[in-house]
Amino acid sequence: MARNKFDIDENLESPFNLKHFRRALVYIRRQQKPMIIAFVLSALSAGISLSAPLIMQHIVDVTIPAKEKQSLVWWSMLMLGTIVVSVILATIRSRMMTRVGQDIIFDIRMDLFKHLQKLPFQYYDDRPQGKILIRVVNYVNSVSDVLSNGIINLVLEILNLLFIAIFMFAVDVKLSLVILAGLPIFMGIILMIKTKQRRGWQSISNKSSNLNAYLQESISGIRVTQIFTREQHNEETFTRLSTNYRSAWMKTMYYNFLMPFSVDNLATLVTAAIYFVGLLAIGPKEATFGVILAMSSYAARFWQPILNISNLYNSFINAVSYLERIFETLDEPVTVNDVPGAKELPPIQGRVTFDDVTFAYDPGVNILEKLSFDIKAGESVALVGPTGAGKTTVVNLISRFYNITGGKILIDGHDLSEIQLRSLRSQMGIMLQDSFIFSGTIMDNIRYGKLDATEEEVIAAAKTVCADEFIREFEKGYMTEVNERGSKLSQGQKQLISFARTLLANPRILILDEATSSIDAQTERLLQKGLNELLKGRTSFIIAHRLSTVKNCDRIMYVSDKGIAESGSHDELLAKRGRYYKLHSAQKMEATV
């Protein structure tokens, strides 16, 4: 399925079944104590409120005809008391369930976030960020009330129906049967529309996800949009996605509102039937006015839980479509993970060995085939070659961001597939091509990879990469707040801060992927002095298109044709007059133009 597009609906990997809902009960059990208390309070409130029609019947049939004024006052106060107590209990229960609902949201969202932290790069390569975010935020919000209040309310409404039925039959059997006569019609309506409702909510989920994905993409690329004056085109796309969402919503609401519409009309017909049967068919001798009045009240009360259950059913159908998405995410396999019995990688020297390594992002389309090389500890290696040849792939495999298709990768003789990821990556310093800056202070960003670093260590790292000077030009220096992705910083400044962050971790293996691509030539020369000192004793892999930055590396490997086409020092490769020589000559010619 083509998932990495905002205008393609996400089809579920598997159909929904009750196992999904049973899994949701795990979160409910964590809150079972307050939910039980809330259930008891609700039951007491419902039971007390059900006594009101009986009190009213007694007042109409006994107290008023007997003209017992004192008794009328007491019965009225009793009826008022039942209402007040019922409201108080319901209020306490409502507050408790609000907290329970928020706790359930917190638990589900934390489980999702923890799982997302472990998923491999491949998962994020295949999906728009917006379609991931909506599951963690919107979908979790949508299911919380059903998993908290919904479960309790469903049980309560069912019990309420039973209690009301008992009270009804205790008052009058024939009129009770009249009230129950509408149930078969109601059940038929449910069976008729339930499948269409579920499909409708799945469609809403898809269109909402598409809309959110495009909105996130548009915000992230707003600068490009305005540069190329694409506002009108983007507005048309957003209008189309919004229209699709609106159409899906309106179609689903048609079936959604059919339930309360049916209940309201059935309740009205049943109430009319009570007066017809009670006054005409049965007669006033068998059914007093107080009995008919009480039964009409019970009829309204009987169909109110059914209306509530129908609304809960709608909410359940809605929640089902979101639970499917949530559990689909939680079921996403963590393919890059510690194998059972994985060992901790001891402090390393930094020898890196590729042994017949084959790798493919997509099955059958190999990026690397039977790649083999051996890098000694402390050796600096440059990876050069055409775009898309696999340079970044090589360093990603060293960090084990992806699983290899075949062969082995070893560090100091330890197979990466058999060691703990944390112990591997904690000894590596990686600066990716995209210099990501987090919201917070510059100090926090540099300290990100080593939280216990002192301010002196942070400043020393910044000085090494020539970042200290521009940082001190800010009014608050290292305490300067930067926005998400470092929008207040130039691209070169972001790279220098990322450089300091990587170097502060003091790694044994250092990976620099186009680390100096956004730094001017003068700053690069200053930076090179600090790097030359820092790279001593560390194994380093440097990816760069500008060959001037890698000519001093111990080894240069030209990546092409799914492997290493050439390997050697700068002078050795020039002497071969092969691909590296042609690349070097082309860049030299461009520099003189």
XYZ file of C-alpha atoms in Angstrom:
593
model
C 0.000 0.000 0.000
C 1.287 3.484 -0.874
C 1.184 5.013 2.552
C 3.460 7.978 2.071
C 0.832 10.177 0.410
C -1.710 12.431 2.061
C -4.448 11.688 -0.483
C -4.463 7.900 -0.166
C -6.715 6.273 2.417
C -5.061 3.958 4.913
C -6.563 0.526 4.658
C -6.416 -1.494 7.840
C -4.009 -4.435 7.903
C -6.646 -6.637 9.558
C -10.396 -6.370 10.205
C -11.649 -5.395 13.636
C -12.635 -8.140 16.025
C -13.502 -8.359 19.698
C -9.845 -9.006 20.549
C -9.217 -5.312 19.949
C -11.848 -4.332 22.476
C -10.618 -6.922 24.963
C -7.181 -5.360 24.645
C -8.716 -2.011 25.505
C -10.027 -3.541 28.742
C -6.405 -3.610 29.958
C -6.551 0.161 30.340
C -9.946 -0.069 32.039
C -8.698 -2.572 34.633
C -6.029 -0.099 35.733
C -8.867 2.224 36.781
C -11.222 -0.439 38.133
C -11.372 0.890 41.715
C -12.689 4.400 40.914
C -14.879 2.907 38.172
C -16.510 0.513 40.667
C -17.156 3.403 43.059
C -18.605 5.461 40.201
C -20.773 2.515 39.179
C -22.182 2.158 42.714
C -22.915 5.884 42.891
C -24.642 5.738 39.508
C -26.708 2.729 40.531
C -27.812 4.447 43.738
C -28.671 7.606 41.820
C -30.711 5.648 39.252
C -32.474 3.580 41.916
C -33.452 6.639 43.948
C -34.726 8.477 40.882
C -36.933 5.500 39.887
C -38.961 5.927 43.059
C -40.256 9.318 41.869
C -43.053 7.933 39.609
C -44.318 5.693 42.460
C -44.405 8.719 44.792
C -46.252 10.667 42.111
C -48.765 7.829 41.655
C -49.430 7.719 45.399
C -49.922 11.479 45.523
C -52.379 11.427 42.558
C -54.369 8.317 43.533
C -54.329 8.533 47.353
C -53.077 11.775 48.884
C -54.900 14.293 46.674
C -58.296 12.466 46.657
C -58.050 12.157 50.464
C -57.192 15.872 50.709
C -54.349 15.129 53.149
C -52.475 18.431 53.002
C -49.860 17.523 55.616
C -49.191 14.217 53.889
C -48.970 15.994 50.532
C -46.211 18.251 51.916
C -44.204 15.286 53.212
C -44.606 13.278 50.028
C -43.589 16.332 47.981
C -40.522 16.883 50.159
C -39.633 13.206 49.783
C -39.897 13.497 46.020
C -37.727 16.643 46.056
C -35.218 14.821 48.266
C -34.910 11.960 45.790
C -34.152 14.454 43.033
C -31.526 16.315 45.106
C -29.765 13.138 46.288
C -29.797 11.737 42.755
C -28.214 14.916 41.357
C -25.509 14.993 44.078
C -24.545 11.372 43.478
C -24.494 11.909 39.716
C -22.236 14.974 40.120
C -19.713 13.083 42.272
C -19.711 10.233 39.787
C -19.207 12.625 36.856
C -16.135 14.181 38.467
C -14.625 10.788 39.218
C -15.132 9.564 35.668
C -13.614 12.719 34.205
C -10.382 11.874 36.031
C -10.631 8.216 34.989
C -11.062 9.215 31.344
C -7.970 11.436 31.471
C -5.942 8.656 33.130
C -6.949 6.263 30.358
C -5.926 8.837 27.739
C -2.559 9.217 29.480
C -1.916 5.456 29.582
C -2.818 4.797 25.947
C -0.893 7.825 24.693
C 2.205 6.879 26.685
C 2.105 3.322 25.325
C 1.825 4.697 21.798
C 4.668 7.158 22.309
C 6.970 4.553 23.850
C 6.286 2.214 20.940
C 6.886 4.942 18.377
C 10.276 5.601 19.975
C 11.298 2.023 19.189
C 9.995 1.725 15.636
C 12.657 1.649 12.909
C 13.384 4.413 10.406
C 11.539 2.391 7.774
C 8.222 2.993 9.544
C 8.679 6.775 9.365
C 9.999 6.597 5.808
C 6.690 5.083 4.685
C 4.206 7.406 6.420
C 3.450 11.126 6.537
C 4.055 12.549 9.999
C 0.506 13.903 10.123
C -0.978 10.400 9.867
C 1.119 9.315 12.836
C 0.341 12.388 14.963
C -3.431 12.082 14.548
C -3.362 8.600 16.055
C -1.480 9.711 19.147
C -3.593 12.831 19.739
C -7.038 12.826 18.094
C -7.800 9.116 18.040
C -6.823 8.570 21.675
C -9.037 11.494 22.715
C -11.924 9.965 20.785
C -11.853 6.581 22.547
C -11.245 7.711 26.128
C -14.873 8.511 26.993
C -16.141 5.225 25.561
C -13.557 3.234 27.543
C -14.408 5.044 30.796
C -17.927 6.479 30.946
C -19.127 4.368 28.047
C -18.566 1.012 29.747
C -20.146 2.099 33.030
C -23.038 3.814 31.302
C -23.747 0.765 29.156
C -23.968 -1.521 32.201
C -25.987 1.072 34.100
C -28.429 1.613 31.279
C -28.970 -2.128 30.934
C -29.570 -2.429 34.694
C -31.747 0.659 34.527
C -33.872 -1.011 31.887
C -34.284 -4.086 34.090
C -35.222 -1.985 37.128
C -37.696 0.063 35.116
C -39.207 -3.122 33.681
C -39.637 -4.526 37.199
C -41.308 -1.314 38.381
C -43.517 -1.231 35.271
C -44.753 -4.794 35.620
C -45.327 -4.208 39.326
C -47.685 -1.349 38.427
C -49.501 -2.836 35.392
C -48.651 -5.889 33.244
C -50.800 -5.076 30.183
C -49.521 -1.532 29.805
C -45.953 -2.807 30.314
C -46.406 -5.096 27.305
C -47.574 -2.093 25.288
C -44.330 -0.293 26.163
C -42.223 -3.318 25.136
C -43.996 -3.635 21.779
C -41.648 -1.147 20.107
C -38.462 -3.129 20.842
C -38.580 -5.483 17.798
C -38.832 -2.494 15.456
C -35.856 -0.851 17.161
C -33.711 -4.014 16.908
C -34.512 -4.275 13.205
C -33.254 -0.731 12.618
C -29.984 -1.542 14.436
C -29.354 -4.638 12.318
C -30.096 -2.684 9.161
C -27.593 0.144 9.683
C -24.772 -1.250 11.882
C -22.466 -2.244 8.984
C -22.977 1.066 7.207
C -22.201 2.932 10.424
C -18.870 1.162 10.917
C -17.840 1.747 7.308
C -18.881 5.369 7.643
C -16.697 5.968 10.710
C -13.772 4.221 9.027
C -14.197 6.590 6.091
C -14.234 9.599 8.452
C -11.066 8.266 10.074
C -9.368 8.000 6.671
C -10.386 11.467 5.494
C -9.406 13.039 8.810
C -6.002 11.358 8.625
C -5.461 12.592 5.053
C -6.443 16.137 5.999
C -4.138 16.153 9.013
C -1.227 14.789 6.965
C -1.586 17.474 4.309
C -1.952 20.222 6.917
C 1.257 19.108 8.661
C 3.094 18.924 5.331
C 1.846 22.376 4.302
C 2.938 23.998 7.561
C 6.373 22.380 7.404
C 6.855 23.533 3.816
C 5.297 26.988 4.086
C 8.516 28.747 3.015
C 8.742 26.703 -0.166
C 5.038 27.294 -0.803
C 5.438 31.061 -0.653
C 8.671 31.070 -2.654
C 6.996 29.267 -5.539
C 3.625 31.047 -5.070
C 1.758 27.763 -4.613
C -0.809 29.189 -2.203
C -3.709 28.921 -4.661
C -2.859 25.343 -5.637
C -2.459 24.317 -1.980
C -5.784 25.931 -1.138
C -7.464 23.886 -3.872
C -5.903 20.677 -2.540
C -6.944 21.511 1.026
C -10.475 22.338 -0.180
C -10.694 18.972 -1.926
C -9.533 17.073 1.169
C -11.878 19.105 3.414
C -14.776 18.421 1.042
C -14.037 14.697 1.130
C -14.024 14.812 4.932
C -17.272 16.777 5.035
C -18.960 14.362 2.613
C -17.863 11.349 4.644
C -19.051 13.033 7.843
C -22.492 13.978 6.473
C -23.065 10.493 5.055
C -22.150 8.873 8.366
C -24.255 11.317 10.381
C -27.273 10.296 8.318
C -27.044 6.802 9.798
C -25.834 8.076 13.155
C -28.884 10.265 13.754
C -31.255 7.591 12.510
C -30.953 5.851 15.902
C -32.150 8.686 18.206
C -34.741 9.689 15.583
C -36.173 6.166 15.673
C -36.154 6.014 19.476
C -37.842 9.388 19.871
C -40.637 8.441 17.492
C -41.096 4.980 19.002
C -41.269 6.527 22.494
C -43.928 8.971 21.321
C -45.986 6.221 19.691
C -45.711 4.003 22.772
C -46.803 6.821 25.093
C -49.825 7.523 22.879
C -50.616 3.799 22.869
C -50.574 3.742 26.686
C -53.305 6.401 26.877
C -55.283 4.680 24.113
C -55.077 1.215 25.652
C -55.382 2.437 29.233
C -58.408 4.665 28.700
C -60.235 2.847 25.895
C -59.201 -0.793 25.729
C -58.757 -1.512 29.439
C -61.034 1.109 30.923
C -60.825 3.488 33.869
C -61.936 0.846 36.365
C -58.899 -1.363 35.776
C -56.391 1.451 35.094
C -56.724 4.532 37.254
C -55.485 7.914 36.091
C -52.565 7.624 38.528
C -51.557 4.263 37.026
C -51.695 5.637 33.471
C -49.714 8.714 34.546
C -47.075 6.530 36.269
C -46.845 4.185 33.265
C -46.437 7.067 30.810
C -43.617 8.315 33.032
C -42.033 4.847 33.054
C -42.469 4.661 29.285
C -40.403 7.832 28.900
C -37.881 6.464 31.398
C -37.793 3.082 29.635
C -37.044 4.527 26.219
C -34.549 7.044 27.591
C -32.009 4.278 28.452
C -32.644 2.785 25.020
C -31.891 6.187 23.491
C -28.771 6.376 25.650
C -27.744 2.876 24.613
C -28.247 3.807 20.963
C -26.002 6.848 21.468
C -23.466 4.633 23.243
C -23.705 2.245 20.319
C -22.900 5.104 17.953
C -19.976 6.101 20.154
C -18.822 2.492 20.265
C -18.907 2.210 16.467
C -16.942 5.463 16.302
C -14.421 4.270 18.899
C -14.006 0.949 17.110
C -12.644 2.659 13.998
C -10.138 4.581 16.133
C -9.171 1.574 18.260
C -8.360 -0.249 15.051
C -5.878 2.487 14.100
C -4.407 2.709 17.599
C -3.830 -1.019 17.939
C -2.558 -1.243 14.385
C 0.171 1.200 15.436
C 0.887 -0.674 18.667
C 1.093 -3.920 16.665
C 3.607 -2.463 14.230
C 6.634 -4.748 14.639
C 9.854 -3.334 16.085
C 12.041 -4.940 13.433
C 15.238 -3.273 14.637
C 15.426 -4.501 18.204
C 17.543 -6.464 20.625
C 17.382 -10.183 19.899
C 16.694 -12.537 22.828
C 19.882 -12.873 24.836
C 21.520 -9.816 23.246
C 24.784 -8.919 24.946
C 25.990 -5.527 26.061
C 28.741 -4.148 23.865
C 31.829 -3.521 26.020
C 33.901 -0.334 25.599
C 35.086 -0.450 21.999
C 38.252 0.483 20.165
C 36.384 1.177 16.930
C 37.257 -1.511 14.381
C 34.422 -1.828 11.825
C 34.050 -4.813 9.510
C 31.512 -5.391 6.727
C 31.381 -9.054 5.704
C 29.414 -9.692 2.466
C 26.705 -7.214 3.490
C 23.588 -6.971 1.332
C 20.829 -4.467 2.015
C 17.536 -3.412 0.418
C 14.977 -0.844 1.572
C 12.355 -2.598 -0.542
C 12.419 -6.373 -1.066
C 14.247 -7.345 -4.236
C 15.789 -3.902 -4.862
C 19.283 -4.094 -3.388
C 21.126 -0.896 -2.550
C 24.258 -2.769 -1.454
C 25.350 -6.239 -2.545
C 28.026 -8.384 -0.865
C 29.847 -5.321 0.430
C 33.037 -6.123 2.366
C 35.670 -3.883 3.970
C 37.644 -3.678 7.195
C 38.313 -0.373 8.966
C 40.957 -0.301 11.681
C 40.314 1.385 15.033
C 41.135 5.084 14.847
C 41.103 5.183 11.055
C 39.316 8.042 9.277
C 37.286 6.988 6.256
C 35.620 9.166 3.651
C 32.644 7.915 1.642
C 32.257 9.660 -1.703
C 30.341 8.965 -4.869
C 27.212 9.901 -6.804
C 23.952 10.809 -5.102
C 21.879 7.758 -4.224
C 24.793 5.332 -4.413
C 24.398 4.268 -0.775
C 26.852 6.386 1.242
C 24.336 7.335 3.929
C 23.024 3.780 3.869
C 26.449 2.473 4.865
C 26.666 4.677 7.980
C 23.026 3.967 8.869
C 23.823 0.262 8.862
C 26.819 0.820 11.159
C 24.412 2.492 13.593
C 21.952 -0.353 12.942
C 19.074 1.917 12.059
C 18.055 -0.804 9.582
C 18.491 -4.568 9.545
C 20.743 -5.906 6.820
C 19.395 -8.398 4.306
C 22.488 -10.599 4.310
C 26.030 -10.844 5.633
C 27.434 -9.460 8.892
C 28.566 -6.157 10.359
C 31.044 -6.387 13.220
C 32.517 -3.848 15.638
C 35.655 -5.089 17.376
C 34.576 -8.565 16.306
C 31.074 -8.295 17.842
C 28.176 -9.014 15.463
C 25.812 -5.996 15.581
C 22.781 -8.258 15.330
C 23.681 -9.885 18.653
C 24.421 -6.826 20.823
C 22.146 -4.381 22.654
C 21.281 -1.321 20.601
C 21.669 1.063 23.517
C 25.218 -0.121 24.258
C 26.082 0.313 20.556
C 24.655 3.766 19.928
C 25.867 5.168 23.242
C 29.433 4.744 21.937
C 28.727 6.396 18.610
C 28.458 10.026 17.627
C 26.235 10.656 14.631
C 25.607 13.915 12.872
C 23.036 13.373 10.161
C 22.636 15.469 7.036
C 19.495 17.097 8.489
C 20.616 19.085 11.542
C 17.619 18.879 13.855
C 17.359 21.502 16.587
C 14.892 20.989 19.436
C 12.895 23.762 21.086
C 14.759 24.981 24.174
C 18.055 26.713 24.897
C 21.242 26.321 22.881
C 22.811 24.859 26.029
C 20.078 22.185 26.195
C 20.534 21.321 22.515
C 24.287 20.789 22.838
C 23.800 18.815 26.059
C 21.102 16.612 24.462
C 23.420 13.615 24.010
C 25.090 13.948 27.421
C 22.683 15.290 30.022
C 25.235 15.250 32.828
C 27.724 17.466 30.950
C 28.876 20.590 32.777
C 28.609 24.074 31.273
C 32.399 24.084 30.873
C 32.246 20.873 28.819
C 29.458 22.287 26.653
C 31.401 25.487 25.988
C 34.578 23.520 25.240
C 32.743 21.429 22.648
C 31.268 24.587 21.078
C 34.717 26.168 20.880
C 36.145 23.072 19.199
C 33.626 23.327 16.358
C 33.845 27.135 16.136
C 30.302 27.669 17.440
C 31.228 29.581 20.601
C 31.782 32.884 18.822
C 28.370 33.200 17.174
C 26.584 31.810 20.265
C 28.058 34.555 22.471
C 26.799 37.180 20.012
C 23.234 36.379 21.128
C 21.974 38.493 24.008
C 21.546 35.486 26.300
C 24.410 33.468 24.861
C 24.081 29.755 25.597
C 20.745 30.396 27.357
C 19.180 31.724 24.141
C 15.841 30.058 23.420
C 15.497 28.574 19.928
C 12.325 27.396 18.247
C 11.530 23.913 17.026
C 13.869 22.995 14.146
C 15.943 26.104 14.970
C 14.031 28.550 12.793
C 15.922 31.504 14.348
C 19.280 30.047 13.310
C 20.969 29.856 9.943
C 21.554 26.433 8.451
C 25.266 26.756 9.135
C 24.664 27.712 12.782
C 22.365 24.717 13.220
C 25.032 22.413 11.832
C 27.675 23.810 14.171
C 25.399 23.322 17.190
C 24.675 19.766 16.036
C 28.426 19.262 15.653
C 29.022 20.379 19.239
C 26.203 18.086 20.431
C 27.781 15.103 18.694
C 31.322 15.809 19.864
C 30.274 16.392 23.477
C 29.204 12.744 23.709
C 32.918 11.791 23.214
C 32.143 8.822 20.933
C 34.553 6.075 19.856
C 33.021 5.991 16.381
C 32.145 9.309 14.774
C 29.849 9.592 11.768
C 29.548 12.871 9.878
C 27.021 12.899 7.058
C 27.501 16.086 5.012
C 28.337 17.768 8.318
C 30.000 20.794 6.706
C 27.689 21.226 3.739
C 26.136 24.459 5.072
C 29.301 26.019 6.497
C 31.227 28.645 4.555
C 34.763 27.884 3.404
C 36.433 30.135 6.002
C 34.541 28.580 8.928
C 35.199 25.126 7.497
C 38.946 25.739 7.577
C 38.750 26.824 11.216
C 36.558 23.856 12.025
C 38.955 21.464 10.333
C 41.669 22.333 12.852
C 39.485 21.295 15.747
C 38.271 18.193 13.917
C 41.767 16.989 13.131
C 42.554 17.033 16.844
C 39.242 15.449 17.789
C 39.427 12.639 15.209
C 42.709 11.354 16.641
C 42.136 7.961 18.246
C 38.565 7.712 16.950
C 37.186 5.743 14.043
C 35.391 8.211 11.793
C 33.202 7.969 8.722
C 32.812 11.201 6.789
C 30.392 11.703 3.921
C 31.049 14.818 1.862
C 30.562 15.980 -1.694
C 33.332 18.561 -1.403
C 36.480 16.492 -1.781
C 38.612 19.217 -0.201
C 37.169 18.224 3.186
C 38.121 14.547 2.914
C 41.475 14.489 1.129
C 43.327 14.108 4.464
C 41.343 11.006 5.492
C 43.296 7.763 5.929
C 41.090 6.042 3.384
C 38.640 7.210 0.753
C 36.006 4.772 -0.534
C 34.134 5.541 -3.734
C 30.624 4.079 -3.339
C 28.951 3.034 -6.577
C 27.296 0.067 -8.301
C 25.999 -1.373 -4.992
C 29.453 -1.566 -3.473
C 32.908 0.005 -3.188
C 34.195 0.776 -6.663
C 37.522 2.234 -5.487
C 39.363 2.477 -2.171
C 42.606 4.110 -1.116
C 44.181 7.356 0.016
C 43.682 10.637 -1.824
C 47.004 10.352 -3.649
C 46.536 6.664 -4.436
C 43.133 7.224 -6.009
C 44.370 10.160 -8.076
C 47.194 7.984 -9.351
C 44.684 5.332 -10.469
C 42.955 7.937 -12.638
C 39.651 6.190 -12.100
C 36.256 7.421 -10.886
C 37.632 9.381 -7.934
C 40.117 11.083 -10.248
C 37.295 12.117 -12.599
C 35.207 13.439 -9.705
C 38.171 15.366 -8.303
C 39.037 16.821 -11.719
C 35.415 17.907 -12.277
C 35.264 19.708 -8.920
C 38.661 21.309 -9.517
C 37.476 22.581 -12.889
C 34.286 24.007 -11.343
C 36.363 25.843 -8.739
C 38.456 27.575 -11.394
C 35.471 28.694 -13.477
